[in-house]
PDB file of C-alpha atoms in Angstrom:
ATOM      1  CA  UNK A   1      84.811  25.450 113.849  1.00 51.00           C
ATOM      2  CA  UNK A   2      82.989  24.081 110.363  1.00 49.00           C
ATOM      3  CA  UNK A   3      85.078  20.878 110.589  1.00 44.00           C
ATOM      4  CA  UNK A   4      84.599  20.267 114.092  1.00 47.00           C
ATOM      5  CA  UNK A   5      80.360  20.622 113.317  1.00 45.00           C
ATOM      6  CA  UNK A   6      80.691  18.361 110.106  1.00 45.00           C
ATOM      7  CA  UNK A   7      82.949  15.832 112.225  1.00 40.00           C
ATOM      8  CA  UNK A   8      79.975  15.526 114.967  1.00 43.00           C
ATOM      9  CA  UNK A   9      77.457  15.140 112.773  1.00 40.00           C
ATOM     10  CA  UNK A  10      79.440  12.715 111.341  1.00 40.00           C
ATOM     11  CA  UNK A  11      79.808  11.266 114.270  1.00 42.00           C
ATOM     12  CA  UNK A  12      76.073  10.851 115.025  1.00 40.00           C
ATOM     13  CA  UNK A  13      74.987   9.625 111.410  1.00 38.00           C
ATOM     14  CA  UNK A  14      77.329   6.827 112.078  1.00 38.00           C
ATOM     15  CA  UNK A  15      76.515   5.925 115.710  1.00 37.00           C
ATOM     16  CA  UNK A  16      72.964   6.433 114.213  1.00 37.00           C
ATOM     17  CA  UNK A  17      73.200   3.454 111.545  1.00 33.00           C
ATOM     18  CA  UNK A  18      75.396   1.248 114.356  1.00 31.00           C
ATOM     19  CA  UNK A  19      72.275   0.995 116.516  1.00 34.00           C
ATOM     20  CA  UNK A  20      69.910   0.680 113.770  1.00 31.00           C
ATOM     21  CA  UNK A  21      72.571  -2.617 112.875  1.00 28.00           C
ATOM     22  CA  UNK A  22      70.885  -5.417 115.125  1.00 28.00           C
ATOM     23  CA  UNK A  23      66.891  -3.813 114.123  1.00 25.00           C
ATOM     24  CA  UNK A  24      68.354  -4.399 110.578  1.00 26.00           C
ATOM     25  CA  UNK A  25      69.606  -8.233 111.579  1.00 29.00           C
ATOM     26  CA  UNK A  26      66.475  -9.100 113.957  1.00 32.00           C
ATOM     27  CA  UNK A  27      64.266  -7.600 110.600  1.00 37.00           C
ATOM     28  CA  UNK A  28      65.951 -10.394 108.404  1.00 47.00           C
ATOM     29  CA  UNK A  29      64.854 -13.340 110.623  1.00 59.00           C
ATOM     30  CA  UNK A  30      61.592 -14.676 113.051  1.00 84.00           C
ATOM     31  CA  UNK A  31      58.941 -16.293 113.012  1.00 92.00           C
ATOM     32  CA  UNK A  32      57.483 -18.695 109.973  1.00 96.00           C
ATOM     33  CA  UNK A  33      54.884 -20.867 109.132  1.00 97.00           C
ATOM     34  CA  UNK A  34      55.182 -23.558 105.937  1.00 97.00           C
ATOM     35  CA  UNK A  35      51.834 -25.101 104.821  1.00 98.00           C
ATOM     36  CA  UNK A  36      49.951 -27.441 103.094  1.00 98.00           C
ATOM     37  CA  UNK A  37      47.033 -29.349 102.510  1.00 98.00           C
ATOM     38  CA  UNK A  38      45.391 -33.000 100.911  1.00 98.00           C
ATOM     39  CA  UNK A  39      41.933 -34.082 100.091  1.00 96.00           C
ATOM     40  CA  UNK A  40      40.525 -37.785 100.073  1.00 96.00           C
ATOM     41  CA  UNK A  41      36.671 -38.897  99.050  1.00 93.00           C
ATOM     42  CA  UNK A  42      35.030 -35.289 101.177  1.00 94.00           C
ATOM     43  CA  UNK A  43      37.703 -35.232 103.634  1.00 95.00           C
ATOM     44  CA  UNK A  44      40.217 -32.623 103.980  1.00 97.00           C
ATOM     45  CA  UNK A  45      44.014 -32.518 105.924  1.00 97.00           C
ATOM     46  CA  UNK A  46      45.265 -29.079 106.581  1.00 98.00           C
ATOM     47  CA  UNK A  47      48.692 -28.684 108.064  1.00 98.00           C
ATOM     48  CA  UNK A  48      51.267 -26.238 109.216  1.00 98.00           C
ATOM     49  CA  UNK A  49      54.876 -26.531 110.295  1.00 98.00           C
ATOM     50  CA  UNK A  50      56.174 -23.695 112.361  1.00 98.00           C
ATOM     51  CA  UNK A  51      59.881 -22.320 112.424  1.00 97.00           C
ATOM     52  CA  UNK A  52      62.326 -19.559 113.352  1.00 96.00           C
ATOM     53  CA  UNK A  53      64.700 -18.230 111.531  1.00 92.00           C
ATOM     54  CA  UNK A  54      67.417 -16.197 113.440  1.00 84.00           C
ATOM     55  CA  UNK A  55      71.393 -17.063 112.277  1.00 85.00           C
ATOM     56  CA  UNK A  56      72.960 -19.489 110.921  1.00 92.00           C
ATOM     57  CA  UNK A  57      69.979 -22.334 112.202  1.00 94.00           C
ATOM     58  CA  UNK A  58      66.270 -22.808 110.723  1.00 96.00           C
ATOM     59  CA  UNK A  59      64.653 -24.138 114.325  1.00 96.00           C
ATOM     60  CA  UNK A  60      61.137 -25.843 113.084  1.00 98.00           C
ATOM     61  CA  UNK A  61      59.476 -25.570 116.796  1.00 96.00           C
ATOM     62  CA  UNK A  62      56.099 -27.224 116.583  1.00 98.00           C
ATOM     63  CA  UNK A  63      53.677 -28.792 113.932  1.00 98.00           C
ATOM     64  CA  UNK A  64      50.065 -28.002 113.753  1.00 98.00           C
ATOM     65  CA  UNK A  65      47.249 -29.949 111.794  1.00 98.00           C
ATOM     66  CA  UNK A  66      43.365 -30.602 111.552  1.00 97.00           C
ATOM     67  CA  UNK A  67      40.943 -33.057 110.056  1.00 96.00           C
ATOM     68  CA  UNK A  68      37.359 -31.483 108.383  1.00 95.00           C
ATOM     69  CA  UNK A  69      35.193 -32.129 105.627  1.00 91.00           C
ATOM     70  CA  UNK A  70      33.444 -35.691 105.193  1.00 87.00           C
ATOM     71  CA  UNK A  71      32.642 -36.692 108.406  1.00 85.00           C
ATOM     72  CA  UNK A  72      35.158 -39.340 110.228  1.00 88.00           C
ATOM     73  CA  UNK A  73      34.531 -42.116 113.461  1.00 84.00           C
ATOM     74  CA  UNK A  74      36.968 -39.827 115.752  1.00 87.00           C
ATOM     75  CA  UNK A  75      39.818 -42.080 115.578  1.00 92.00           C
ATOM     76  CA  UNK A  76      41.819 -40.476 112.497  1.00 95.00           C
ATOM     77  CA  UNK A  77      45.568 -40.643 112.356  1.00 96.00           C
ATOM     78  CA  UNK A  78      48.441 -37.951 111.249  1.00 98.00           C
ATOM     79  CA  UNK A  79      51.451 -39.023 111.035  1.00 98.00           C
ATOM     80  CA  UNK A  80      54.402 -36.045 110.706  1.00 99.00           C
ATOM     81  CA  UNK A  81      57.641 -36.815 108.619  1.00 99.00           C
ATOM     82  CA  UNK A  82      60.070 -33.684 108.462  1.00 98.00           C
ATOM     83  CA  UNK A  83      63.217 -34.105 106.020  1.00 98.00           C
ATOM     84  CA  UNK A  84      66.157 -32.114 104.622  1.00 97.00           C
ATOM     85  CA  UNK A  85      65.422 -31.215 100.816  1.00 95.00           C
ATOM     86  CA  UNK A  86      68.160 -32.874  98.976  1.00 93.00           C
ATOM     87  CA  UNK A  87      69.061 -32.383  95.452  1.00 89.00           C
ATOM     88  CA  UNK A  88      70.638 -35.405  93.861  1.00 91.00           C
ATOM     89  CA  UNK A  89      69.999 -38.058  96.765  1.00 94.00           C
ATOM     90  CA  UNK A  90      66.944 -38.747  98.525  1.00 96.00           C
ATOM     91  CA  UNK A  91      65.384 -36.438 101.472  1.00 96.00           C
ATOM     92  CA  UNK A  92      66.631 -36.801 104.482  1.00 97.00           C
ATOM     93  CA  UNK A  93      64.376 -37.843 107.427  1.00 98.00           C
ATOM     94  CA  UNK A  94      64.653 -35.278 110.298  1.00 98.00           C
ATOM     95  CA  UNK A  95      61.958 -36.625 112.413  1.00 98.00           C
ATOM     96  CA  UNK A  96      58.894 -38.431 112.685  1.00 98.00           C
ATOM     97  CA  UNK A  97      55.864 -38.564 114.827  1.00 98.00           C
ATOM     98  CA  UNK A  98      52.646 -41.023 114.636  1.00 97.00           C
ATOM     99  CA  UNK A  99      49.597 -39.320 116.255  1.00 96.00           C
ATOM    100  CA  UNK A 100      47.497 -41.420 118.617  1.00 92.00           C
ATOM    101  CA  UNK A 101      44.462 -43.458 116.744  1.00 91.00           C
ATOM    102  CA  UNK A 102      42.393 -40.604 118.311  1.00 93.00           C
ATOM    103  CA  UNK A 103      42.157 -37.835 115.727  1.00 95.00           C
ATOM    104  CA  UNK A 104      39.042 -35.837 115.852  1.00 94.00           C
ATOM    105  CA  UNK A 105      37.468 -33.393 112.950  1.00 92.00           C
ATOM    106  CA  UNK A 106      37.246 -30.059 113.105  1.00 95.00           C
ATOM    107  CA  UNK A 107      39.817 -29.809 116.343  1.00 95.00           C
ATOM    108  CA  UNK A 108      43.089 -27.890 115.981  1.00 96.00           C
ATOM    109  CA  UNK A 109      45.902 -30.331 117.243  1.00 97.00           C
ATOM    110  CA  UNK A 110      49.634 -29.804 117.793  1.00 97.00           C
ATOM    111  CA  UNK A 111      52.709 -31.982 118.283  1.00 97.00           C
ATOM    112  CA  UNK A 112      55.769 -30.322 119.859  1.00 97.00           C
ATOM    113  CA  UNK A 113      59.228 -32.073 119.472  1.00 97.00           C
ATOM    114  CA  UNK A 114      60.879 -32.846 122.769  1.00 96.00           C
ATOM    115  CA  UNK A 115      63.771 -30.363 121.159  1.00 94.00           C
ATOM    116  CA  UNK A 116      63.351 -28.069 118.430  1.00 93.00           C
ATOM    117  CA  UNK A 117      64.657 -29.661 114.785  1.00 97.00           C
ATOM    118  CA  UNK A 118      67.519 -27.302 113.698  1.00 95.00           C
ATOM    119  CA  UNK A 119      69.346 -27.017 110.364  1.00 95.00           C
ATOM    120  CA  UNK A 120      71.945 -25.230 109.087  1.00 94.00           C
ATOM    121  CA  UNK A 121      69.347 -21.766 107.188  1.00 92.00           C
ATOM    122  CA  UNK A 122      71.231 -22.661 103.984  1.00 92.00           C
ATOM    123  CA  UNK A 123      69.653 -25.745 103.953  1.00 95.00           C
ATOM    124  CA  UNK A 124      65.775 -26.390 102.546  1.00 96.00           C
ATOM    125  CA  UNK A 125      63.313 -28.582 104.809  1.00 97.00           C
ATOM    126  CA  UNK A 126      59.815 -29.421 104.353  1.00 98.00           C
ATOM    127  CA  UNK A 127      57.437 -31.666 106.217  1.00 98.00           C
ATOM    128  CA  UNK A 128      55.160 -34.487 104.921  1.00 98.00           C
ATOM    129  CA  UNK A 129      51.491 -35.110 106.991  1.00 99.00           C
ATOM    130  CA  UNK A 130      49.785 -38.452 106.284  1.00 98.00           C
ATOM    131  CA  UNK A 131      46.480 -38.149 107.094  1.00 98.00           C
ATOM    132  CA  UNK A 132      44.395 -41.733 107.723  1.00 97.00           C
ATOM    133  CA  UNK A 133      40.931 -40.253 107.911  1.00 95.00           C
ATOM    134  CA  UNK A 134      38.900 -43.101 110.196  1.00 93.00           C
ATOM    135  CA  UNK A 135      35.379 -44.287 108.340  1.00 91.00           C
ATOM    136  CA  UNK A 136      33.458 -47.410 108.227  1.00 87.00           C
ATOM    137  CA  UNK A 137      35.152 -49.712 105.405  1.00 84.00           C
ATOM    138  CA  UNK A 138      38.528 -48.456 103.971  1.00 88.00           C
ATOM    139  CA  UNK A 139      40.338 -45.798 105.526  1.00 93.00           C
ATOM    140  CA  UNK A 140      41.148 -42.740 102.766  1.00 95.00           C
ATOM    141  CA  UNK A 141      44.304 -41.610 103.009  1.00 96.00           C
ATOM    142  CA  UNK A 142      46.300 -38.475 101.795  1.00 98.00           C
ATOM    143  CA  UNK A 143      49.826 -36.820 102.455  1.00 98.00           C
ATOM    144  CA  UNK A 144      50.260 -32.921 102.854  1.00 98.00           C
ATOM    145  CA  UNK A 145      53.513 -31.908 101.862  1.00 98.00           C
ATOM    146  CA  UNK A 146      54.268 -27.929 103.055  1.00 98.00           C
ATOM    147  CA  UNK A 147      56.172 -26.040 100.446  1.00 95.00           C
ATOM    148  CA  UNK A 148      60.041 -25.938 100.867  1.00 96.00           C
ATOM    149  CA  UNK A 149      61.457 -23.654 103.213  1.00 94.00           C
ATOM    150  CA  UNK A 150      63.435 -21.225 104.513  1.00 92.00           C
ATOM    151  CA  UNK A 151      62.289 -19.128 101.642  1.00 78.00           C
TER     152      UNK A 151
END
């Protein structure tokens, strides 16, 4: 009777940890955000890439930036470059997106790719914002780089 009770509880431990498995896996991945930030002459560029990580893919699923500081003429640009890290060659471009010559301060904006930019989670990415803050003469510029991710 002893080693029947110690093989049931046996039993349960284990079918315990087997359906704690997937919390354990689902823990390990989600939702994450990669950011980074410029400054030009009083103005400022703030931006944020947002992934997933869930398997053997890093999905980056939208990109979010805004313009404050100095004030601008309401036609500021972003433009988005996303690449593979790369060691010993150059980054690789993933995708790019030019904002419309409409870019107002102190307004969140996001850009959404058409399909999300997935790469193998072994793999580093980052994203690049150049930011053409709009005045009256020369346009400042600065680029954003987020830090390097997955982590």
């Amino acid at each position: 009777m002893e080693l029947k009770k110690q093989v049931r509880t046996i039993g349960v431990v284990a079918a315990a940890v087997f359906a704690m498995s997937p919390v354990v896996a689902n823990a390990a991945s989600g939702d994450g955000t990669a950011a980074g930030g410029c400054n030009k002459d009083g103005h400022n560029g703030q931006a944020y890439t947002h992934y997933n990580e869930g398997g053997v893919y890093t999905k980056v699923t939208w990109f979010e930036y805004r313009i404050s500081g100095k004030g601008t003429g309401g036609k500021s640009n972003v433009n988005i470059r996303h690449y593979e890290k790369r060691r010993l060659q150059k980054d690789k471009l993933l995708y790019s997106n030019d904002s419309p010559d409409n870019v107002k301060q102190n307004t969140d904006y996001s850009h959404t790719p058409r399909n999300p930019i997935q790469l193998d989670s072994g793999k580093k990415q980052h994203t690049d914002y150049h930011f053409v803050f709009d005045t009256a003469g020369g346009d400042p510029t600065c680029k954003a780089t987020t830090s390097d991710f997955p982590a």
